[in-house]
PDB file of C-alpha atoms in Angstrom:
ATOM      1  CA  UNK A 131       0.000   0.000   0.000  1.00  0.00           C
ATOM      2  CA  UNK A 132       1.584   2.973  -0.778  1.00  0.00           C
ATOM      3  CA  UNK A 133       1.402   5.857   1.918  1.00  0.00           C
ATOM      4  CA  UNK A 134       2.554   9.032   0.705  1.00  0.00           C
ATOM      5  CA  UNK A 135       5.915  10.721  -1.855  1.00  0.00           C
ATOM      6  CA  UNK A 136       7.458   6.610  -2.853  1.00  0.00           C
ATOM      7  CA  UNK A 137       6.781   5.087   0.688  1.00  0.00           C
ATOM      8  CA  UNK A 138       4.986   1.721   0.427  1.00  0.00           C
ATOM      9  CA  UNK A 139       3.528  -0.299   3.876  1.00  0.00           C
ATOM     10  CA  UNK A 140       3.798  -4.234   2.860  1.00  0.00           C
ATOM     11  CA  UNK A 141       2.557  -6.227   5.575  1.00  0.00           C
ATOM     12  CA  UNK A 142       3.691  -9.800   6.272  1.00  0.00           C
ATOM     13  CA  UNK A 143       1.583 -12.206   8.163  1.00  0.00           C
ATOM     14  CA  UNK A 144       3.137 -15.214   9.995  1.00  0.00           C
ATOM     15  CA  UNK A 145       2.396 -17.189  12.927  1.00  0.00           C
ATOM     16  CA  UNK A 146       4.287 -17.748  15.796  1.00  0.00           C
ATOM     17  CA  UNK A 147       2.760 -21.742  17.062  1.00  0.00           C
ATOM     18  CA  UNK A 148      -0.153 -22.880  14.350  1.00  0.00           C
ATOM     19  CA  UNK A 149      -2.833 -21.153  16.863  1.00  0.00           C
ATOM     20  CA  UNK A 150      -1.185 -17.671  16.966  1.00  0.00           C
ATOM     21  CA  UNK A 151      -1.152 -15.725  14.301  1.00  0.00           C
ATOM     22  CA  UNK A 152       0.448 -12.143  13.737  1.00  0.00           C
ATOM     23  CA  UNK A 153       1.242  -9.458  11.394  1.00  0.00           C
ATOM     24  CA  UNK A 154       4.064  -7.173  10.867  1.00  0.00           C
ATOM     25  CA  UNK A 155       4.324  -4.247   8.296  1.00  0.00           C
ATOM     26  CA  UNK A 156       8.013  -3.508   6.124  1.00  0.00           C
ATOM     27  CA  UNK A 157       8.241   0.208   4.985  1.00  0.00           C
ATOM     28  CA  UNK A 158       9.925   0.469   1.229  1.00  0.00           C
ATOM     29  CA  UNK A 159      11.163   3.272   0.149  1.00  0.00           C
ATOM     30  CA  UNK A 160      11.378   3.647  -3.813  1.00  0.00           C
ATOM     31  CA  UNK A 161      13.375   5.943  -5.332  1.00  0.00           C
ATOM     32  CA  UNK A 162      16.605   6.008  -7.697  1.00  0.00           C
ATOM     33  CA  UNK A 163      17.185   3.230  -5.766  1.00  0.00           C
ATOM     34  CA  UNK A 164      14.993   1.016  -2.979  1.00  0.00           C
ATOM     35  CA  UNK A 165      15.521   0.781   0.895  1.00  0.00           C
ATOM     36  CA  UNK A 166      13.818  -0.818   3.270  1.00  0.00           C
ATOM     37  CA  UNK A 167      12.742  -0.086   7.045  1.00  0.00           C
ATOM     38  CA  UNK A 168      12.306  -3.853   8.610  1.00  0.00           C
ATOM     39  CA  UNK A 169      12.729  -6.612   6.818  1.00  0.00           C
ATOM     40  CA  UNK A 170       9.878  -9.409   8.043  1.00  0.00           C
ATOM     41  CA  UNK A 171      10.333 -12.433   9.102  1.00  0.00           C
ATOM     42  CA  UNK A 172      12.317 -15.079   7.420  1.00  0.00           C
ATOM     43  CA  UNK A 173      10.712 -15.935   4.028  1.00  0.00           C
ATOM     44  CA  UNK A 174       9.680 -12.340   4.200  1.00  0.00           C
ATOM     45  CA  UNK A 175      11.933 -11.744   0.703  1.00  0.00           C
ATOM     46  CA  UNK A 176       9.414 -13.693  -1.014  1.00  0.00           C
ATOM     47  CA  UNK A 177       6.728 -11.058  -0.292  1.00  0.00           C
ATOM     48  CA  UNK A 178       8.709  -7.837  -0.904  1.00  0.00           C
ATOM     49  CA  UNK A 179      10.088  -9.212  -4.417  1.00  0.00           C
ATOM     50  CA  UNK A 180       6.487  -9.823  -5.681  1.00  0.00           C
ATOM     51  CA  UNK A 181       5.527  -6.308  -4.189  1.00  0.00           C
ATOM     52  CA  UNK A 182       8.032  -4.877  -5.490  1.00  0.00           C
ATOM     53  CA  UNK A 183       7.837  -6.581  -9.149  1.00  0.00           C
ATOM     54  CA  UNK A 184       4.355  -4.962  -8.940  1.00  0.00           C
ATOM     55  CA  UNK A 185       5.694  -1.725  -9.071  1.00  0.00           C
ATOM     56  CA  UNK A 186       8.165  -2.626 -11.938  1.00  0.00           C
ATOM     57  CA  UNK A 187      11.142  -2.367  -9.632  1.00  0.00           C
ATOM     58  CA  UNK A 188      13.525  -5.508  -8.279  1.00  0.00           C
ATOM     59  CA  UNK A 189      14.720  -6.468  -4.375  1.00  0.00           C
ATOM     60  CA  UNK A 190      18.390  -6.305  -6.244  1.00  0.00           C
ATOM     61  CA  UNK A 191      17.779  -2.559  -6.498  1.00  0.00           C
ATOM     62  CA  UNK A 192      16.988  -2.095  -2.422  1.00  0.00           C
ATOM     63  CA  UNK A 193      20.687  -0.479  -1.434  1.00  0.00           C
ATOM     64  CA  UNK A 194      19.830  -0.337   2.463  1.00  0.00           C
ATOM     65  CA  UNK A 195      17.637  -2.091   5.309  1.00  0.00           C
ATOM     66  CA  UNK A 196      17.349   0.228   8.012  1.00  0.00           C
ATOM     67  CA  UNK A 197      16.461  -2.672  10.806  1.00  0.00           C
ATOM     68  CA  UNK A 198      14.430  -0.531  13.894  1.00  0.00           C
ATOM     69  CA  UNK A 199      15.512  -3.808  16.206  1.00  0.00           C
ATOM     70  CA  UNK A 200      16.568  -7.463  16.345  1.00  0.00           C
ATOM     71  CA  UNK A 201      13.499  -8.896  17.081  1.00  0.00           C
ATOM     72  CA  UNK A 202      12.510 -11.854  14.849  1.00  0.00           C
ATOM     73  CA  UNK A 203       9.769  -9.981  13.173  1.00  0.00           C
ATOM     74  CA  UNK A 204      11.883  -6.939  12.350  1.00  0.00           C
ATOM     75  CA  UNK A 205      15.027  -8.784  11.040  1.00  0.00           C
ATOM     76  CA  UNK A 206      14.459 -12.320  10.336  1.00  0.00           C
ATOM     77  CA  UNK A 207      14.413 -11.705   6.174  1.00  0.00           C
ATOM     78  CA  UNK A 208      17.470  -9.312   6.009  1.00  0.00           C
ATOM     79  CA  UNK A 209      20.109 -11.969   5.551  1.00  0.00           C
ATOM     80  CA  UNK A 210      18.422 -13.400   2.544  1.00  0.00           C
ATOM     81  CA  UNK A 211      17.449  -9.688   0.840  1.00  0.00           C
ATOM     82  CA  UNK A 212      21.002  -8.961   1.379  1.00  0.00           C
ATOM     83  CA  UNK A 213      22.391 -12.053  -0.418  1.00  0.00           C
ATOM     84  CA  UNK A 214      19.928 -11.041  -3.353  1.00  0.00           C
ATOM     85  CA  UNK A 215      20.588  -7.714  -3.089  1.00  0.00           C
ATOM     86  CA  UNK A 216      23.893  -7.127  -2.002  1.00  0.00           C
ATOM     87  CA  UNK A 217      22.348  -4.129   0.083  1.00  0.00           C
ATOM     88  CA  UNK A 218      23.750  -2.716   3.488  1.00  0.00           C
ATOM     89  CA  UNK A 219      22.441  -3.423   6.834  1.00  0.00           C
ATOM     90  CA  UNK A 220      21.564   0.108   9.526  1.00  0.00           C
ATOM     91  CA  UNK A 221      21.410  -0.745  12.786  1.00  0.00           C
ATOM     92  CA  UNK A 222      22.004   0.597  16.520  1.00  0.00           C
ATOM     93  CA  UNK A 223      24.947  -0.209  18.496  1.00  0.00           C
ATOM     94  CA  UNK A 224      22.214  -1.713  21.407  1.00  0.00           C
ATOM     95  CA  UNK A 225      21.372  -4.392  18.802  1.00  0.00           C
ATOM     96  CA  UNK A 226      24.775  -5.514  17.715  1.00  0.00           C
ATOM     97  CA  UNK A 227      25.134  -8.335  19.676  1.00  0.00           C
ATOM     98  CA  UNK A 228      21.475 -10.020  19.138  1.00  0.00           C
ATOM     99  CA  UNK A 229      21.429  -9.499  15.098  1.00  0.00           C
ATOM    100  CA  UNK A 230      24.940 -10.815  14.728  1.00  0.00           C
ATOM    101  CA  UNK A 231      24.743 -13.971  16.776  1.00  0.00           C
ATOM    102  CA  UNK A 232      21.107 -15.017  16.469  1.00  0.00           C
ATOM    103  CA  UNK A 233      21.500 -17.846  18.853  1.00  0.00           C
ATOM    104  CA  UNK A 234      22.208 -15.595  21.566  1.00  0.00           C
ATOM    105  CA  UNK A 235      18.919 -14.004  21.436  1.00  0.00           C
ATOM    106  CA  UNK A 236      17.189 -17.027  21.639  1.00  0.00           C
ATOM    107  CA  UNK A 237      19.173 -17.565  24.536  1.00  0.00           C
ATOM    108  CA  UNK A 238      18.601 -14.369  26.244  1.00  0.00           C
ATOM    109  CA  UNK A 239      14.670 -14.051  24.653  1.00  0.00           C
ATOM    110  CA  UNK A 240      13.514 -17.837  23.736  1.00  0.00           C
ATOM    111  CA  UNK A 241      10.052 -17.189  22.325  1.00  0.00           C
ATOM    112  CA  UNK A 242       8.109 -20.039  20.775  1.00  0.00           C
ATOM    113  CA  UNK A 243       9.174 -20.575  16.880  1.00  0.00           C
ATOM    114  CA  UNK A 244      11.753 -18.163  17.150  1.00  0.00           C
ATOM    115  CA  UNK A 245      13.505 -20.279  14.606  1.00  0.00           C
ATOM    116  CA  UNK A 246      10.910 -20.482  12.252  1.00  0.00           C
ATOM    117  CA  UNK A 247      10.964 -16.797  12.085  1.00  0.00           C
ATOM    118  CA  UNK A 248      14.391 -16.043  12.588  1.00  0.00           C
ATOM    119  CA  UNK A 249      17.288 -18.458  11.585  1.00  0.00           C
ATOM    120  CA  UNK A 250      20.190 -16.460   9.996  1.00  0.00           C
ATOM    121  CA  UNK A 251      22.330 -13.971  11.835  1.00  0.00           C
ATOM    122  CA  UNK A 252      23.293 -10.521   9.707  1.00  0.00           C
ATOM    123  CA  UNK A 253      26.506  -8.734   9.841  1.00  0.00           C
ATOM    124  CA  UNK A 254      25.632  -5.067  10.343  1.00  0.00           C
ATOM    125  CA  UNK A 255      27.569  -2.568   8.240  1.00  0.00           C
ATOM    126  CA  UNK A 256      26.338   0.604   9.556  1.00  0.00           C
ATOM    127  CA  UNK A 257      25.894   0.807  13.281  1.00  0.00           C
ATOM    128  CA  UNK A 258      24.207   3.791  14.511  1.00  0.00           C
ATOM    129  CA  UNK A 259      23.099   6.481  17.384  1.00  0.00           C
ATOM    130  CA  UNK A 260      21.583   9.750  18.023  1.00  0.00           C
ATOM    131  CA  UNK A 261      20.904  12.046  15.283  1.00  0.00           C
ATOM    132  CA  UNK A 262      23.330   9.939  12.640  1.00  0.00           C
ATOM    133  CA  UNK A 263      21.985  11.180   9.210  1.00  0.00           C
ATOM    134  CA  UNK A 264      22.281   9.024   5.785  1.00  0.00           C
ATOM    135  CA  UNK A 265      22.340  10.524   2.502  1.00  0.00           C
ATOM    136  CA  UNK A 266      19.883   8.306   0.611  1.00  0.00           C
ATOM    137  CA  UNK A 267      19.739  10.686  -2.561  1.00  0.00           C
ATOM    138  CA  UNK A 268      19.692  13.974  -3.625  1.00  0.00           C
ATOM    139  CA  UNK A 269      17.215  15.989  -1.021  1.00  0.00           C
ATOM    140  CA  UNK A 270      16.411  12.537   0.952  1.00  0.00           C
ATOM    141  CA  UNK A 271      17.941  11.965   4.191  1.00  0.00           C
ATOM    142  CA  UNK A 272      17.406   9.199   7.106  1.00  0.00           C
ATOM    143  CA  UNK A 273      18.157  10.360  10.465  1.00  0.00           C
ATOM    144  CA  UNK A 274      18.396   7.877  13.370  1.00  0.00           C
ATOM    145  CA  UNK A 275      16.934   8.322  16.669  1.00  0.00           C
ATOM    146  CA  UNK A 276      17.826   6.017  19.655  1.00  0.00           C
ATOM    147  CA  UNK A 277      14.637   5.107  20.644  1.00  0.00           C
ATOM    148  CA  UNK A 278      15.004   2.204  23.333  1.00  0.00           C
ATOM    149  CA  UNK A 279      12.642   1.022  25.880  1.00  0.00           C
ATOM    150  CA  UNK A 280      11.262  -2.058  23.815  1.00  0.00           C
ATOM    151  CA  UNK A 281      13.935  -3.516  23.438  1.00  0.00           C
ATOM    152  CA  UNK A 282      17.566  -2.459  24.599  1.00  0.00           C
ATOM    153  CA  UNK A 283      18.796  -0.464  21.182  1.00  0.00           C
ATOM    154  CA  UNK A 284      15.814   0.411  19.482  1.00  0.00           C
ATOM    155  CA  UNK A 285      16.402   2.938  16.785  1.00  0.00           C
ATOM    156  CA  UNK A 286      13.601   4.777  14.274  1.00  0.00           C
ATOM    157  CA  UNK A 287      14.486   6.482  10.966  1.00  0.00           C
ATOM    158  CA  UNK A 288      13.192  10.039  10.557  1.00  0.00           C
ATOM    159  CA  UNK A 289      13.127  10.131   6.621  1.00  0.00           C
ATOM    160  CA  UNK A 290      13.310  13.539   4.797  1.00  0.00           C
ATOM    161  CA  UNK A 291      11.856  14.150   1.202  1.00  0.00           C
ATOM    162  CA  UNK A 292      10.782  16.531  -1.056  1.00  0.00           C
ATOM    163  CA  UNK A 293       7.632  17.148   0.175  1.00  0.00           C
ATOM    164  CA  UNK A 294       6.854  15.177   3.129  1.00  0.00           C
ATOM    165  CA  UNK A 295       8.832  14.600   6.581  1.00  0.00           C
ATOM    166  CA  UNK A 296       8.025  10.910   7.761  1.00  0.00           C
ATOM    167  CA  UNK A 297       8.852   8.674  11.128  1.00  0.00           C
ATOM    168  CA  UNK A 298       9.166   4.864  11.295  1.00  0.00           C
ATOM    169  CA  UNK A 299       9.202   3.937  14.593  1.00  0.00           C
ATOM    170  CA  UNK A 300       9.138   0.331  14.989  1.00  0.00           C
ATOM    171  CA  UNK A 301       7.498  -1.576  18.137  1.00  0.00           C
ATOM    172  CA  UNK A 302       8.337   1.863  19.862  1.00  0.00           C
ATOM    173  CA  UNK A 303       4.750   2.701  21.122  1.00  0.00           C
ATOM    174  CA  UNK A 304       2.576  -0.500  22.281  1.00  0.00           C
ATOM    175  CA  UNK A 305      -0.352  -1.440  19.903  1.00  0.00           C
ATOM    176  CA  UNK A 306      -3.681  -0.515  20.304  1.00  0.00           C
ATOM    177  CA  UNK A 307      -5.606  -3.120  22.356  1.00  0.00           C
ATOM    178  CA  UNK A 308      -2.091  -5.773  22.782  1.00  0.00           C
ATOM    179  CA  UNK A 309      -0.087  -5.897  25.528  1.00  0.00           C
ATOM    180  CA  UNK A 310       3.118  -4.338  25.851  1.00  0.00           C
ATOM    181  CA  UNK A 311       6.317  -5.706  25.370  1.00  0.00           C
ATOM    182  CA  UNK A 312       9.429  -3.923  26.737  1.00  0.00           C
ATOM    183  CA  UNK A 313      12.500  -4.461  28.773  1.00  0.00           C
ATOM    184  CA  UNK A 314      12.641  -0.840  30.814  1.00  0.00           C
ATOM    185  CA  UNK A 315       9.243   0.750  31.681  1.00  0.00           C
ATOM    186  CA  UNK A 316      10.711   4.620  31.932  1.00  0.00           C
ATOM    187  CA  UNK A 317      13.119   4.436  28.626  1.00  0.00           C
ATOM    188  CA  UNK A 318      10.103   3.497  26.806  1.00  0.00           C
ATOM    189  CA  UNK A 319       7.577   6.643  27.702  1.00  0.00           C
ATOM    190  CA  UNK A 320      10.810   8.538  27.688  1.00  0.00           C
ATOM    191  CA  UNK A 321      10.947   7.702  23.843  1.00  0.00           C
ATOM    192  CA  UNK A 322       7.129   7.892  22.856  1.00  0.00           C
ATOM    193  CA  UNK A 323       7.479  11.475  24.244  1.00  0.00           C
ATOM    194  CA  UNK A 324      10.882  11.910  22.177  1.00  0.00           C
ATOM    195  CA  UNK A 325       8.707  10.774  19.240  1.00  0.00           C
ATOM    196  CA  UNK A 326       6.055  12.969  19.877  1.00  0.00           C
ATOM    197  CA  UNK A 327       8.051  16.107  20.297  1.00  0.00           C
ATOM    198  CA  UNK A 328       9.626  15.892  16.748  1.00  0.00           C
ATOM    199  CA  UNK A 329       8.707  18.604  14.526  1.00  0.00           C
ATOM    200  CA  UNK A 330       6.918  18.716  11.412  1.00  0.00           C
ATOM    201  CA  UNK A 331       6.340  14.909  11.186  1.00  0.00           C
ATOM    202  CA  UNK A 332       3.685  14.354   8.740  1.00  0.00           C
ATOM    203  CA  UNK A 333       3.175  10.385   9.178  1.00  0.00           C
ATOM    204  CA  UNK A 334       4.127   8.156  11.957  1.00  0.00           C
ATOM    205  CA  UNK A 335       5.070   4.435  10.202  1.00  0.00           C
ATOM    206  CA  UNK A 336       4.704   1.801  13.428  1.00  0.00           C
ATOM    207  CA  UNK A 337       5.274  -1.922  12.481  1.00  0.00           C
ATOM    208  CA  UNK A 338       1.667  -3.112  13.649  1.00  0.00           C
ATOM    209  CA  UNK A 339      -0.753  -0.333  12.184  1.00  0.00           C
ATOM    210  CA  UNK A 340      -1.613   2.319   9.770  1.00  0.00           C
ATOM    211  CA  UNK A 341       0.333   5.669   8.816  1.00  0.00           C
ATOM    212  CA  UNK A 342      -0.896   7.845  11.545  1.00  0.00           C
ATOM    213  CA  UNK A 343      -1.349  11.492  11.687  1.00  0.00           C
ATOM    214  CA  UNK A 344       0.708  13.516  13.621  1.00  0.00           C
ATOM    215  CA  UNK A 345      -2.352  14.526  15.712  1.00  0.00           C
ATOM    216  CA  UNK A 346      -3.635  10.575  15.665  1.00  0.00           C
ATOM    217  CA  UNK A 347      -0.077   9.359  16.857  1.00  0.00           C
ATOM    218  CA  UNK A 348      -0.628  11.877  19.713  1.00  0.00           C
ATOM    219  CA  UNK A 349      -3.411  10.211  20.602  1.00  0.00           C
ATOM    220  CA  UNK A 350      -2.279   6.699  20.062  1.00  0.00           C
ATOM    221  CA  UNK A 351       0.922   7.441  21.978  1.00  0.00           C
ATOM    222  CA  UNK A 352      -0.679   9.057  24.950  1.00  0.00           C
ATOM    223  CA  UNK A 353      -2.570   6.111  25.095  1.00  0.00           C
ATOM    224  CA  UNK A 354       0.163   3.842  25.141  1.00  0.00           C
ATOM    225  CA  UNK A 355       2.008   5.923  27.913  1.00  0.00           C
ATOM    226  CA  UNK A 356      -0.653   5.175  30.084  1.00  0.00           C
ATOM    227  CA  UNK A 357      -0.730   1.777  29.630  1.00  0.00           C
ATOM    228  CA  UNK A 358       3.052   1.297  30.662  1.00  0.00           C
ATOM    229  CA  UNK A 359       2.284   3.804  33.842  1.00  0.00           C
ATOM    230  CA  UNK A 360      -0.871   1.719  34.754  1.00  0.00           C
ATOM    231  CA  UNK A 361       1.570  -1.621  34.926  1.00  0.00           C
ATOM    232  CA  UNK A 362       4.366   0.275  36.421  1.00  0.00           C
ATOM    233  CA  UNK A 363       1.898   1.332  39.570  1.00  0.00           C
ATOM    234  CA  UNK A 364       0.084  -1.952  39.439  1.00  0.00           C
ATOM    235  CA  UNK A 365       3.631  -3.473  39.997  1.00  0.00           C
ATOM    236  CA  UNK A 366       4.756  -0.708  42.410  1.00  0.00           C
ATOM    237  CA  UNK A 367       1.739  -1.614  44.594  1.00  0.00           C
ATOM    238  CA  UNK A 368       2.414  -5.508  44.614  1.00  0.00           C
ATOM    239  CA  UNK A 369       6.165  -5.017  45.779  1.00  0.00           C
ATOM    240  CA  UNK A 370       4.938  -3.098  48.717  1.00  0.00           C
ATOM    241  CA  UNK A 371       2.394  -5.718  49.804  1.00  0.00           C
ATOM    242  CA  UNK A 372       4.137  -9.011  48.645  1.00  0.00           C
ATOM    243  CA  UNK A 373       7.316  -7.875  49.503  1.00  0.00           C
ATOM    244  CA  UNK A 374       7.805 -11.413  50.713  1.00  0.00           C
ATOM    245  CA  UNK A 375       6.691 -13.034  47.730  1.00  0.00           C
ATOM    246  CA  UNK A 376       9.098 -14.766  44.857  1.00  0.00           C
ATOM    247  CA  UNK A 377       8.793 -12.991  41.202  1.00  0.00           C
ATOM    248  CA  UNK A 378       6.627 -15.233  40.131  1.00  0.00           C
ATOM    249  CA  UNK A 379       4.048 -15.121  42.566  1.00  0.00           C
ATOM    250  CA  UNK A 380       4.573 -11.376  42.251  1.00  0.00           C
ATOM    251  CA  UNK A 381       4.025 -10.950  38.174  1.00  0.00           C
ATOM    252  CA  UNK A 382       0.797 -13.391  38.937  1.00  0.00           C
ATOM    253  CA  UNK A 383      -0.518 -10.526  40.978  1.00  0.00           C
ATOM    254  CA  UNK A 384      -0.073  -7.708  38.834  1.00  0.00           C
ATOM    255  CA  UNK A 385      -1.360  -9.805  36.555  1.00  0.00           C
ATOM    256  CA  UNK A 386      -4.516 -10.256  38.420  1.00  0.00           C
ATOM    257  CA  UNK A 387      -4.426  -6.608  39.708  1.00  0.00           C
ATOM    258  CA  UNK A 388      -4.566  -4.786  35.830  1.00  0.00           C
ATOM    259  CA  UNK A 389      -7.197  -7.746  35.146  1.00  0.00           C
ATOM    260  CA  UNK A 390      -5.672  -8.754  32.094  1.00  0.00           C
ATOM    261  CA  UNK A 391      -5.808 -12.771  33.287  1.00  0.00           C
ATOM    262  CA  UNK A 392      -5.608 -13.740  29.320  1.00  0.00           C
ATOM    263  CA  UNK A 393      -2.031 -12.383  29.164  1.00  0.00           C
ATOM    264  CA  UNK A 394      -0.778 -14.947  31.325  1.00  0.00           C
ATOM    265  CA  UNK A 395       0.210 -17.065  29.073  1.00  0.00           C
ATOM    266  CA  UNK A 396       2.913 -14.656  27.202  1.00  0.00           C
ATOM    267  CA  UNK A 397       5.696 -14.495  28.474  1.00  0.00           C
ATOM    268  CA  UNK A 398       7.021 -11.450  26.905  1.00  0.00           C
ATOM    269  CA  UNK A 399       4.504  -9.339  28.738  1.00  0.00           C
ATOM    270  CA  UNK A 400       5.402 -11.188  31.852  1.00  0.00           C
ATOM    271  CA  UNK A 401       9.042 -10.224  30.973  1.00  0.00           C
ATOM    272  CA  UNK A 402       7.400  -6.360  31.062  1.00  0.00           C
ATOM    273  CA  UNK A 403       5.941  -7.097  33.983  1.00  0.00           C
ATOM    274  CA  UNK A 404       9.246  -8.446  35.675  1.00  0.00           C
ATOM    275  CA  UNK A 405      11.265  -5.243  34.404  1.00  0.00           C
ATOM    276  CA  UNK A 406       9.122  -2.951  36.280  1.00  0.00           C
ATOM    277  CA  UNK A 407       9.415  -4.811  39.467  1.00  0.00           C
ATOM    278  CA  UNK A 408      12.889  -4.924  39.584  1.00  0.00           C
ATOM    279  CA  UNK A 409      12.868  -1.388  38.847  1.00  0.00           C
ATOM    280  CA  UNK A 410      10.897  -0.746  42.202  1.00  0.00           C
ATOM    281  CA  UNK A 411      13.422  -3.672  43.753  1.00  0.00           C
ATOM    282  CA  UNK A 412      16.514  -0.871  42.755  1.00  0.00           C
ATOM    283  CA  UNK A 413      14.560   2.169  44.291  1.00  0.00           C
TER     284      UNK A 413
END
């Protein structure tokens, strides 16, 4: 779908067990040449060649993948686009260690399927931090933001055009009506509010929704602010009265306490969960 000035949302469905099925969108960006923010998951190629052939261009043209974060969804088709493409891998520094050795993540993150969706490591050419501008073109630019929170180097790519000033911002603001995944509860609002303070955005790219509006991403990211203040407090309240309690028993409770009893089962969010306790446990 294309969104605005040569920037085109493909999304890429995949399941993570046979019962759970998800969804993650790949930005292209077409110009002289292609680049890509996010690559899918692996197979992903397969998709973004026959969107791309539909446009009369070729995945040998894309010159750059601009990868937000190492999560399986986000990089697990960049090693095969860049054996067909010969392209360069973006990165932050936070990810290095996770894209690069893909067996370590699963070590440090085991998820279920993770190597179903993610079973090549990538070398990254081009690691990155604050305010590190490419020069895609003439007058296009990418400039990276260090954006962490989700996960521990996070980065989103503020593109520059002719025309139209655009964000891709990854898994950096949780998803409408899903629960939210992130390693440190204050980094994370501390970057939705760096997002929402940039000026003269005109479209906010996340990986799990529509092109938003400056003045709907406001919205959307307020909204997900909350959500990681409401756990914080739930879990600030069940370390003061189970201060006896194991982790376990105390991630149960805050489970119980924000009433979301059907997230028990995912152990990312209990990750979340865990992170903001032993947050209150360094206080």
């Amino acid at each position: 779908m294309k969104i605005c000035n040569q920037i085109h949302q493909i999304k890429i469905d995949f399941n993570i067990t046979e019962d759970i099925k998800r969804y993650v969108y790949a930005y292209l960006i077409t110009g002289t040449s292609c680049y890509l923010i996010d690559s899918g998951v692996s197979g992903s190629e397969g998709i973004i060649k026959e969107y791309m052939a539909g446009l009369g261009r070729d995945i040998e043209e894309i010159k750059t993948i601009f990868l937000t974060h190492s999560h399986p969804d986000h990089m697990g088709g960049a090693a095969a686009i860049q054996e067909l493409s010969g392209c360069q891998i973006t990165a932050g520094r936070g990810e290095r260690k996770w894209m690069e050795d893909v067996g370590c993540q699963f070590k440090e993150r085991p998820i279920p399927g993770f190597y179903n969706l993610l079973n090549r490591s990538v070398a990254i050419d081009n690691l990155v931090s604050d305010d590190v501008v490419f020069s895609l073109e003439e007058g296009v630019t990418i400039n990276a933001l260090e954006t962490p929170g989700h996960s521990a180097g996070s980065v989103s790519y503020v593109l520059q055009s002719p025309g139209s000033v655009v964000a891709f911002i990854g898994d950096v603001v949780p998803a409408p009506g899903d629960v939210p995944i992130f390693i440190e509860p204050q980094q994370s609002i501390d970057s939705i509010k760096k997002l929402i303070h940039l000026p003269k955005i005109q479209w906010y790219c996340p990986a799990w929704d529509k092109a938003y509006t400056a003045a709907e991403f406001s919205q959307s990211a307020g909204e997900g602010i909350s959500i990681i203040e409401k756990i914080t407090e739930a879990a600030e309240q069940i370390s003061r009265e189970y201060f006896d309690r194991g982790a376990e028993e105390q991630v149960a409770f805050v489970i119980q306490r924000l009433g979301v009893e059907q997230a028990k089962v995912n152990p990312l969010f209990k990750s979340s969960i865990l992170s903001c306790l032993q947050m209150n446990n360094r206080k």
